[in-house]
XYZ file of C-alpha atoms in Angstrom:
560
model
C 78.127 153.237 137.721
C 78.328 149.529 138.463
C 79.836 150.261 141.883
C 76.962 152.570 142.697
C 74.449 149.949 141.629
C 76.221 147.319 143.745
C 76.204 149.706 146.732
C 72.494 150.426 146.258
C 71.743 146.679 146.018
C 73.699 146.061 149.250
C 71.957 148.851 151.087
C 68.584 147.502 149.927
C 69.374 144.083 151.308
C 70.607 145.628 154.555
C 67.343 147.554 154.863
C 65.301 144.410 154.359
C 67.301 142.461 156.910
C 66.226 144.575 159.888
C 67.859 143.841 163.272
C 65.843 141.685 165.616
C 64.992 144.522 168.092
C 63.481 146.531 165.244
C 61.593 143.454 164.011
C 60.144 142.995 167.472
C 59.057 146.633 167.644
C 57.035 146.221 164.460
C 55.708 142.824 165.573
C 54.589 144.289 168.902
C 52.861 147.146 167.152
C 50.888 144.639 165.057
C 50.025 142.413 168.020
C 48.621 145.327 169.973
C 45.816 145.547 167.437
C 44.774 141.917 167.860
C 41.479 142.300 169.824
C 38.328 140.240 169.806
C 36.214 143.389 169.707
C 37.299 144.022 166.115
C 37.948 140.692 164.342
C 38.598 142.284 160.976
C 41.321 144.532 162.364
C 42.747 141.612 164.378
C 43.003 139.357 161.323
C 44.626 142.146 159.273
C 47.177 142.741 162.076
C 47.987 138.984 162.217
C 48.525 139.043 158.451
C 51.029 141.882 158.862
C 52.806 140.039 161.643
C 53.073 136.886 159.515
C 54.385 138.818 156.536
C 56.899 140.583 158.762
C 58.281 137.286 160.115
C 58.450 135.755 156.647
C 60.208 138.648 154.985
C 62.349 140.492 157.542
C 63.195 138.036 160.326
C 66.848 137.529 159.479
C 67.840 137.576 163.171
C 65.257 134.922 164.091
C 66.357 131.268 163.853
C 64.321 129.317 161.290
C 62.861 126.909 163.816
C 61.726 129.702 166.099
C 60.358 131.609 163.133
C 58.329 128.592 161.930
C 57.021 127.914 165.440
C 56.031 131.581 165.820
C 54.264 131.537 162.438
C 52.374 128.423 163.496
C 51.197 130.050 166.716
C 50.197 133.176 164.794
C 48.066 130.942 162.596
C 46.497 129.400 165.720
C 45.863 132.913 166.956
C 43.726 133.521 163.876
C 41.620 130.523 164.860
C 41.244 131.958 168.357
C 39.997 135.267 166.875
C 37.498 133.495 164.659
C 36.266 131.368 167.524
C 36.075 134.444 169.788
C 38.057 132.545 172.457
C 39.640 135.110 174.785
C 41.589 132.576 176.805
C 43.070 130.829 173.755
C 43.867 134.226 172.158
C 45.816 135.432 175.215
C 47.677 132.117 175.509
C 48.707 132.167 171.861
C 49.921 135.763 172.044
C 51.963 134.862 175.115
C 53.692 132.106 173.185
C 54.343 134.298 170.172
C 55.955 137.031 172.281
C 58.060 134.620 174.330
C 59.288 132.671 171.272
C 60.556 135.947 169.867
C 61.810 136.671 173.384
C 63.865 133.484 173.201
C 65.607 134.859 170.119
C 66.167 138.192 171.882
C 67.556 136.343 174.922
C 70.044 134.421 172.792
C 70.857 137.509 170.754
C 71.649 139.469 173.922
C 74.666 137.313 174.670
C 75.951 137.560 171.117
C 75.293 141.268 170.551
C 78.114 143.844 170.735
C 78.254 145.883 173.949
C 76.662 148.871 172.340
C 73.580 146.862 171.244
C 72.954 144.834 174.431
C 70.696 147.516 175.893
C 68.412 147.388 172.878
C 68.088 143.610 173.122
C 67.498 143.786 176.878
C 64.778 146.440 176.595
C 62.823 144.398 174.024
C 63.366 141.209 176.044
C 61.844 142.879 179.090
C 58.785 144.013 177.122
C 58.316 140.698 175.286
C 58.479 138.449 178.340
C 57.078 140.651 181.059
C 60.275 141.186 183.084
C 60.316 144.079 185.508
C 62.707 146.748 184.157
C 64.153 147.028 187.654
C 65.176 143.360 187.516
C 67.161 143.810 184.311
C 68.626 147.179 185.075
C 72.411 147.100 184.604
C 72.453 143.509 183.325
C 74.158 144.575 180.136
C 77.172 145.657 182.224
C 77.623 142.266 183.877
C 79.749 139.415 182.697
C 77.934 136.967 180.407
C 77.723 134.264 183.065
C 76.524 136.657 185.751
C 73.967 138.154 183.315
C 72.702 134.669 182.478
C 72.308 133.784 186.180
C 70.459 137.015 186.938
C 68.020 136.713 184.009
C 67.457 133.019 184.614
C 66.777 133.627 188.305
C 64.219 136.316 187.391
C 62.401 133.993 185.023
C 62.391 131.142 187.531
C 60.855 133.429 190.157
C 58.126 134.463 187.730
C 57.532 130.808 186.783
C 57.107 129.867 190.461
C 54.576 132.673 190.919
C 52.657 131.595 187.798
C 52.520 127.985 188.923
C 51.267 129.074 192.367
C 48.511 131.152 190.689
C 47.579 128.143 188.559
C 47.147 125.975 191.648
C 45.066 128.651 193.458
C 42.985 129.695 190.417
C 39.263 129.637 191.069
C 38.445 128.535 187.509
C 40.025 126.457 184.804
C 40.449 129.348 182.304
C 42.457 131.271 184.921
C 44.547 128.193 185.701
C 45.107 127.644 182.007
C 46.386 131.180 181.415
C 48.681 131.067 184.468
C 50.171 127.724 183.383
C 50.503 128.967 179.756
C 52.398 132.001 181.054
C 54.782 129.788 183.074
C 55.289 127.608 179.962
C 56.034 130.613 177.816
C 58.651 131.859 180.292
C 60.237 128.393 180.323
C 60.708 128.556 176.559
C 63.055 131.495 176.987
C 65.487 129.727 179.356
C 64.982 126.112 178.329
C 68.631 125.746 177.210
C 69.906 126.180 180.762
C 72.214 123.332 181.906
C 70.472 123.300 185.292
C 67.034 122.626 183.746
C 65.347 119.262 184.215
C 62.011 120.435 182.791
C 60.632 119.437 179.442
C 58.150 121.258 177.232
C 56.022 118.110 177.033
C 55.345 118.296 180.801
C 53.747 121.704 180.431
C 51.769 120.572 177.418
C 50.363 117.551 179.232
C 49.297 119.706 182.189
C 47.607 122.206 179.868
C 45.824 119.377 178.082
C 44.412 118.135 181.441
C 43.132 121.590 182.239
C 41.427 121.764 178.834
C 40.035 118.250 179.116
C 38.517 118.735 182.572
C 40.900 116.331 184.276
C 42.735 116.721 187.569
C 45.782 118.889 186.688
C 47.014 119.881 190.116
C 49.414 116.935 190.673
C 51.090 117.804 187.372
C 51.417 121.480 188.349
C 52.800 120.522 191.742
C 55.404 118.338 190.021
C 56.366 121.300 187.859
C 56.646 123.440 191.010
C 59.054 120.965 192.579
C 61.245 120.903 189.497
C 61.331 124.719 189.334
C 62.320 124.867 192.990
C 65.056 122.312 192.333
C 66.212 124.300 189.379
C 66.501 127.481 191.463
C 68.526 125.666 194.128
C 70.799 124.149 191.507
C 71.299 127.578 189.903
C 72.219 129.146 193.242
C 74.641 126.363 194.168
C 76.299 125.790 190.792
C 79.813 127.229 190.192
C 80.394 129.791 187.500
C 80.460 128.286 184.064
C 80.582 129.725 180.543
C 77.175 130.746 179.220
C 75.529 128.369 176.784
C 76.102 129.323 173.209
C 72.771 130.145 171.620
C 71.868 127.455 169.182
C 69.949 128.018 165.961
C 67.205 125.792 167.345
C 66.020 125.227 170.924
C 67.010 121.940 172.459
C 63.553 121.554 173.953
C 60.779 121.929 171.446
C 58.437 124.886 171.974
C 55.449 122.631 171.615
C 52.119 124.222 170.634
C 49.839 124.962 173.534
C 46.566 123.021 173.316
C 43.521 125.184 172.907
C 40.968 124.927 175.735
C 38.361 123.657 173.335
C 40.535 121.081 171.576
C 43.634 120.127 173.608
C 46.562 118.507 171.952
C 49.340 116.935 173.968
C 51.788 116.274 171.153
C 54.570 118.828 170.547
C 55.199 120.137 167.053
C 58.005 117.991 165.636
C 59.218 120.806 163.457
C 60.520 122.526 166.601
C 62.756 119.699 167.724
C 66.526 119.879 167.126
C 67.935 117.063 165.074
C 70.595 115.158 166.910
C 71.492 112.506 164.361
C 72.466 112.618 160.746
C 71.917 108.884 159.944
C 68.448 107.919 158.788
C 66.554 105.873 161.388
C 65.812 102.228 160.530
C 62.072 102.834 160.216
C 62.445 105.606 157.699
C 64.999 103.610 155.663
C 62.584 100.678 155.497
C 59.659 102.805 154.454
C 61.510 104.703 151.729
C 62.897 101.472 150.360
C 59.301 100.281 149.717
C 58.469 103.296 147.656
C 58.681 103.172 143.826
C 61.336 105.891 143.805
C 64.941 106.020 142.814
C 67.282 105.244 145.753
C 68.668 108.777 145.632
C 65.180 110.269 145.678
C 64.188 107.951 148.527
C 67.266 109.070 150.457
C 66.258 112.728 149.981
C 62.757 111.954 151.203
C 64.185 110.336 154.324
C 66.500 113.274 154.947
C 63.598 115.701 154.578
C 61.568 113.683 157.124
C 64.516 113.697 159.501
C 65.070 117.454 159.164
C 61.433 117.911 160.142
C 61.828 115.434 163.011
C 58.969 113.304 161.633
C 59.577 109.698 162.734
C 58.003 107.948 159.752
C 56.138 108.320 156.474
C 52.951 107.230 158.204
C 53.169 110.262 160.480
C 53.855 112.485 157.501
C 50.790 111.139 155.717
C 48.807 111.992 158.866
C 49.998 115.569 158.480
C 48.884 115.453 154.859
C 45.481 114.322 156.053
C 45.443 117.264 158.404
C 45.908 119.671 155.492
C 43.215 117.795 153.535
C 40.815 118.025 156.468
C 41.352 121.795 156.776
C 40.646 122.270 153.059
C 37.509 120.150 153.311
C 36.299 122.382 156.161
C 37.109 125.463 154.093
C 35.057 124.016 151.185
C 32.097 123.439 153.500
C 32.338 126.979 154.876
C 32.436 128.363 151.337
C 29.379 126.282 150.384
C 27.382 127.745 153.295
C 28.497 131.323 152.641
C 30.919 131.656 155.618
C 33.732 133.057 153.534
C 35.803 134.543 156.365
C 36.007 131.157 158.047
C 36.740 129.519 154.721
C 39.694 131.890 154.143
C 40.931 131.270 157.686
C 40.883 127.503 157.172
C 42.637 127.916 153.847
C 45.297 130.026 155.421
C 45.815 127.443 158.172
C 46.086 124.648 155.614
C 48.683 126.626 153.695
C 50.774 127.239 156.811
C 50.743 123.513 157.620
C 51.579 122.700 154.007
C 54.575 125.054 153.939
C 55.829 123.854 157.346
C 55.341 120.119 157.053
C 54.444 119.017 153.533
C 56.375 121.218 151.127
C 59.929 120.156 152.188
C 59.152 116.461 151.716
C 57.306 116.875 148.402
C 60.185 118.966 147.162
C 62.439 115.971 147.671
C 60.581 113.684 145.230
C 58.419 116.001 143.107
C 59.749 119.559 143.200
C 57.600 120.763 140.287
C 54.429 119.474 142.041
C 55.490 121.176 145.320
C 55.930 124.495 143.488
C 52.673 124.111 141.592
C 50.699 123.373 144.719
C 52.340 126.286 146.481
C 51.362 128.619 143.642
C 47.806 127.311 143.755
C 47.591 127.918 147.481
C 48.865 131.480 147.101
C 46.528 132.128 144.154
C 43.518 130.961 146.119
C 44.516 133.014 149.182
C 44.672 136.180 147.056
C 41.699 135.341 144.777
C 38.337 137.022 144.803
C 35.187 134.946 144.447
C 36.368 131.522 145.640
C 34.005 128.706 144.756
C 33.695 125.152 145.992
C 35.099 123.825 142.720
C 38.330 125.675 143.482
C 38.731 123.746 146.706
C 37.972 120.575 144.798
C 40.918 121.227 142.496
C 43.191 122.036 145.438
C 42.123 118.863 147.221
C 43.023 117.037 144.047
C 46.509 118.534 144.282
C 46.837 117.199 147.823
C 45.774 113.753 146.549
C 48.266 114.086 143.679
C 50.997 114.578 146.255
C 50.131 111.278 147.837
C 49.695 109.492 144.510
C 53.139 110.660 143.321
C 54.760 109.394 146.511
C 53.211 105.948 145.939
C 54.092 105.887 142.241
C 50.738 106.898 140.751
C 49.108 110.028 139.392
C 45.645 111.521 138.836
C 46.417 111.999 135.149
C 46.604 114.847 132.664
C 43.005 115.957 133.158
C 43.758 116.989 136.718
C 46.969 118.784 135.617
C 44.946 120.651 132.967
C 42.418 121.797 135.576
C 45.189 123.075 137.836
C 46.733 125.092 134.977
C 43.316 126.568 134.110
C 42.832 127.494 137.783
C 46.261 129.210 137.888
C 45.494 131.071 134.674
C 41.931 132.271 135.393
C 41.469 132.193 139.155
C 40.434 135.430 140.810
C 39.982 138.679 138.878
C 40.284 137.215 135.329
C 37.493 134.773 135.940
C 35.328 137.309 137.690
C 35.725 139.825 134.841
C 34.951 137.118 132.283
C 31.637 136.201 133.932
C 30.741 139.852 134.588
C 31.143 140.617 130.878
C 29.245 137.506 129.892
C 26.371 138.381 132.245
C 26.258 141.971 131.014
C 26.364 141.057 127.314
C 23.640 138.415 127.784
C 20.998 141.174 127.886
C 21.792 142.289 124.330
C 20.502 139.183 122.473
C 17.422 139.237 124.704
C 16.756 142.813 123.607
C 17.174 141.902 119.960
C 14.844 138.924 120.271
C 12.174 141.031 121.922
C 12.635 143.784 119.326
C 12.405 141.366 116.355
C 9.853 138.783 117.423
C 8.066 140.418 120.318
C 4.734 140.857 118.543
C 1.352 139.175 118.997
C 2.443 135.702 117.936
C 2.509 133.469 121.019
C 4.993 131.026 119.532
C 7.640 133.679 119.023
C 7.076 134.811 122.609
C 7.630 131.251 123.783
C 10.883 131.156 121.849
C 11.930 134.460 123.459
C 11.256 132.982 126.912
C 13.424 129.990 125.999
C 16.274 132.366 125.184
C 15.694 134.134 128.528
C 16.072 130.895 130.505
C 19.059 129.991 128.338
C 21.058 133.042 129.393
C 19.694 133.215 132.966
C 22.531 131.066 134.460
C 25.096 133.355 132.799
C 23.420 136.413 134.302
C 23.267 134.759 137.720
C 26.957 133.812 137.476
C 27.928 137.389 136.631
C 25.797 138.646 139.527
C 27.452 136.242 141.913
C 30.921 137.559 141.019
C 29.703 141.108 141.250
C 28.612 140.372 144.816
C 31.962 138.775 145.610
C 33.947 141.755 144.294
C 31.796 144.289 146.200
C 31.982 142.170 149.372
C 35.812 141.864 149.330
C 36.896 145.131 147.737
C 33.913 147.413 148.108
C 33.392 147.158 151.866
C 29.934 145.555 151.463
C 30.304 142.107 153.065
C 26.539 141.543 153.061
C 26.638 141.202 149.292
C 28.849 138.127 149.620
C 25.625 136.079 149.853
C 25.190 136.598 146.110
C 28.011 134.102 145.567
C 25.441 131.381 146.349
C 23.896 132.100 142.941
C 26.917 130.538 141.256
C 26.496 127.187 139.544
C 29.960 126.208 140.841
C 29.029 126.902 144.439
C 26.522 124.370 145.756
C 23.851 121.827 144.901
C 20.908 124.265 144.874
C 22.278 126.500 142.055
C 23.290 123.414 140.119
C 19.721 122.021 140.270
C 18.320 125.465 139.406
C 20.513 125.463 136.313
C 19.106 122.029 135.432
C 15.569 123.341 135.858
C 16.480 126.301 133.653
C 17.778 123.968 130.930
C 14.592 121.938 131.123
C 12.510 125.100 130.671
C 14.694 126.121 127.679
C 13.971 122.746 126.040
C 10.229 122.876 126.813
C 9.618 126.464 125.752
C 11.812 126.247 122.648
C 10.109 123.021 121.638
C 6.634 124.499 122.048
C 7.519 127.726 120.237
C 9.312 126.072 117.360
C 6.576 123.489 116.911
C 3.959 126.250 116.609
C 6.084 128.136 114.112
C 6.645 124.946 112.114
C 2.882 124.316 112.076
C 2.216 127.816 110.826
C 4.711 127.236 108.035
C 2.884 124.035 107.207
C 5.915 121.861 107.838
C 4.091 119.392 110.108
C 1.477 118.284 107.563
C 1.701 115.009 105.700
C 3.875 115.432 102.618
C 1.331 114.200 100.032
C -1.600 116.209 101.304
C 0.686 119.229 101.622
C 1.750 119.014 97.984
C -1.855 118.599 96.738
C -3.177 121.442 98.817
C -0.345 123.615 97.686
C -0.993 122.915 94.001
C -4.768 123.527 94.364
C -4.322 126.826 96.138
C -1.284 128.105 94.202
C -2.132 131.334 92.283
C -0.938 131.851 88.747
C 2.540 133.158 88.238
C 1.263 136.315 86.521
C -1.544 137.069 88.918
C -0.998 139.194 92.069
C -4.016 139.493 94.253
C -4.627 141.031 97.608
C -4.858 137.539 99.122
C -1.070 137.091 98.719
C -0.332 140.148 100.872
C -0.248 139.191 104.561
C 0.787 140.753 107.822
C 3.993 139.358 109.446
C 2.336 138.773 112.845
C -0.708 137.075 111.291
C 1.294 134.627 109.170
C 4.212 133.939 111.444
C-alpha cells in the first residue's frame, strides 16, 4: 500500500512539473486571449499565465521566470492603459524570454525531444519554419550557428525597419522586436551587444529624442556579429546557464520610459560582499550574522546597496498609495491592478531581503498581500494597514517598530478581511431594521417626543445599514456580474472622507433628536420641575389611598 501511495505521489509531482514545450503551449493559449477589445478577458488570461509560470515552470530558469512574470505584470498595465504599442512590446518580450529557455533547452534535450523544442521556439520567436527545418539533425555547433544566423538576419531587418519607420510607435515596435530576438542569443561568444544599448535606444524613442544614431550603432554591431559568426572556427556550443549573462532588461513603456535594466535579471559573478554593502550592513542594528544574510540577499538580487533597495521599497509603497487613491474614487479594477503590481515587486525584490532579517514579518506581509488580492470589498483602510506593513519592514531594518497596535490591526485584517467582514456587516445591516420596527410598534403613536426618539434610533443604525449596503454592492459587483453596483462601496465609512463626515452628521442628529425627545418625555413625567414645588404639588393633588376615581385613569398616548 505504501509503495502505491509513493508511486501516486511521484506521478502527481511529475504531472505538475510539465515539460517546457507543454508549458509554452498553455502559455501561448493564454496570451492569444490578451486583447484590448476585451480588457476583462485579457486580465483573466494574464492571471492564468502568471499562475502557470509560478506553479508549473520547472523547466524555466528562475531568473527568466521572474523576468517573464515582471513583464506579464507590465502587460496588465498596458491593458489597463489601453496602450496597443506597449501591449505588443510586452508580449514580444514575454514570448522571447520563454523562447530563450526553449533555445537553451533545445541543446540539452534528448534527440527525440529536440523537434518539440524547435517547433515551440519557432512559434515563440517568429522564426520561419523553413529556416529551422532539419536543425535537430545537425551537430550542436552547426545548429547553434544556423539558429544564431537566422536571428541575426531578423534583427538586421527589424533595425532597418526601425530606421525607416514613419512614426515613433512603429519604430518602437521594430526596435522592441529586435531587442526581444537578441535576448534569445545573447549568450553567444561572438556578441558584443548589451541589453542596455537597446533599452537606451527605446527610451529615446519614448522620450521624443533622436534615436537613429543609437539604432545605427546597433546595426553596425549586428553586422560585425554576423561577420564574426561566419569567420569563426567551429567551437563547442555554449552550455546553457541558469541565468542569462546579459540581463533581459525591462522595455520602457512609450508613456514612461525607463533606461535602467532590472537588476534581478543579472547573473551574479562574485560571492564576496562588495565593500559598500558591507559598510551599510555594519551600520544596521542587527546581529553580524543577520547583517551578513542581508548583504547576501542583496547580492543575489544584484542590488548594489541598501539605498537602492529602499528605493525599491518606496516603489512598492507608491504603487499601494495609488491603489488606495483608486479605491477611494471607485476605480476598483485599477486599484486591484496596482495592488497586483505592488505584490509582484514585493515578491521579486523585497521579500528575499526581509526574509533575511525578519522572516516572520516577510511571511505576514506576503499573507496580507494575498488576502487583499483575493478579498471582496476592499476599503481604503485596508490599504492603510498594508502601507503600515511596508513601513514596518523599513522600521525593523533600522531597529525600530510600529508597535503592538499595528500588529494587532494586521492580525484582525488577516482574520476578517474579505467574505467574513462582508457577511458580518450584511447581517448587522439586515438586523438593524428589527429594533426600528419594534420602536415604531411600541412608541409610534401620537406623542411627538416618542417619534423624535424613534428618529434618533433611525439615524443611530443608519451607518450600519449603509455599511451593509456597501458590502452588498461589492459582492454583487465582483461575484454577481454587476460591476455598476460597485459604486455602492462609496457608502462605507471606511472608504473616504464624505461617508465619514456623513456618519458624523448622523451622530449629531442622534444626539439632537434623542435629547429633544427624552427632554419632552422627562417634562411629561414631571422630572424637570423644581424639587420643592414638585413635592408640594404632588401632595396637594394626591388622591386618597382608598379612593379610585375616573381622573386616575389616563390614556397612554395622552400621558406619555
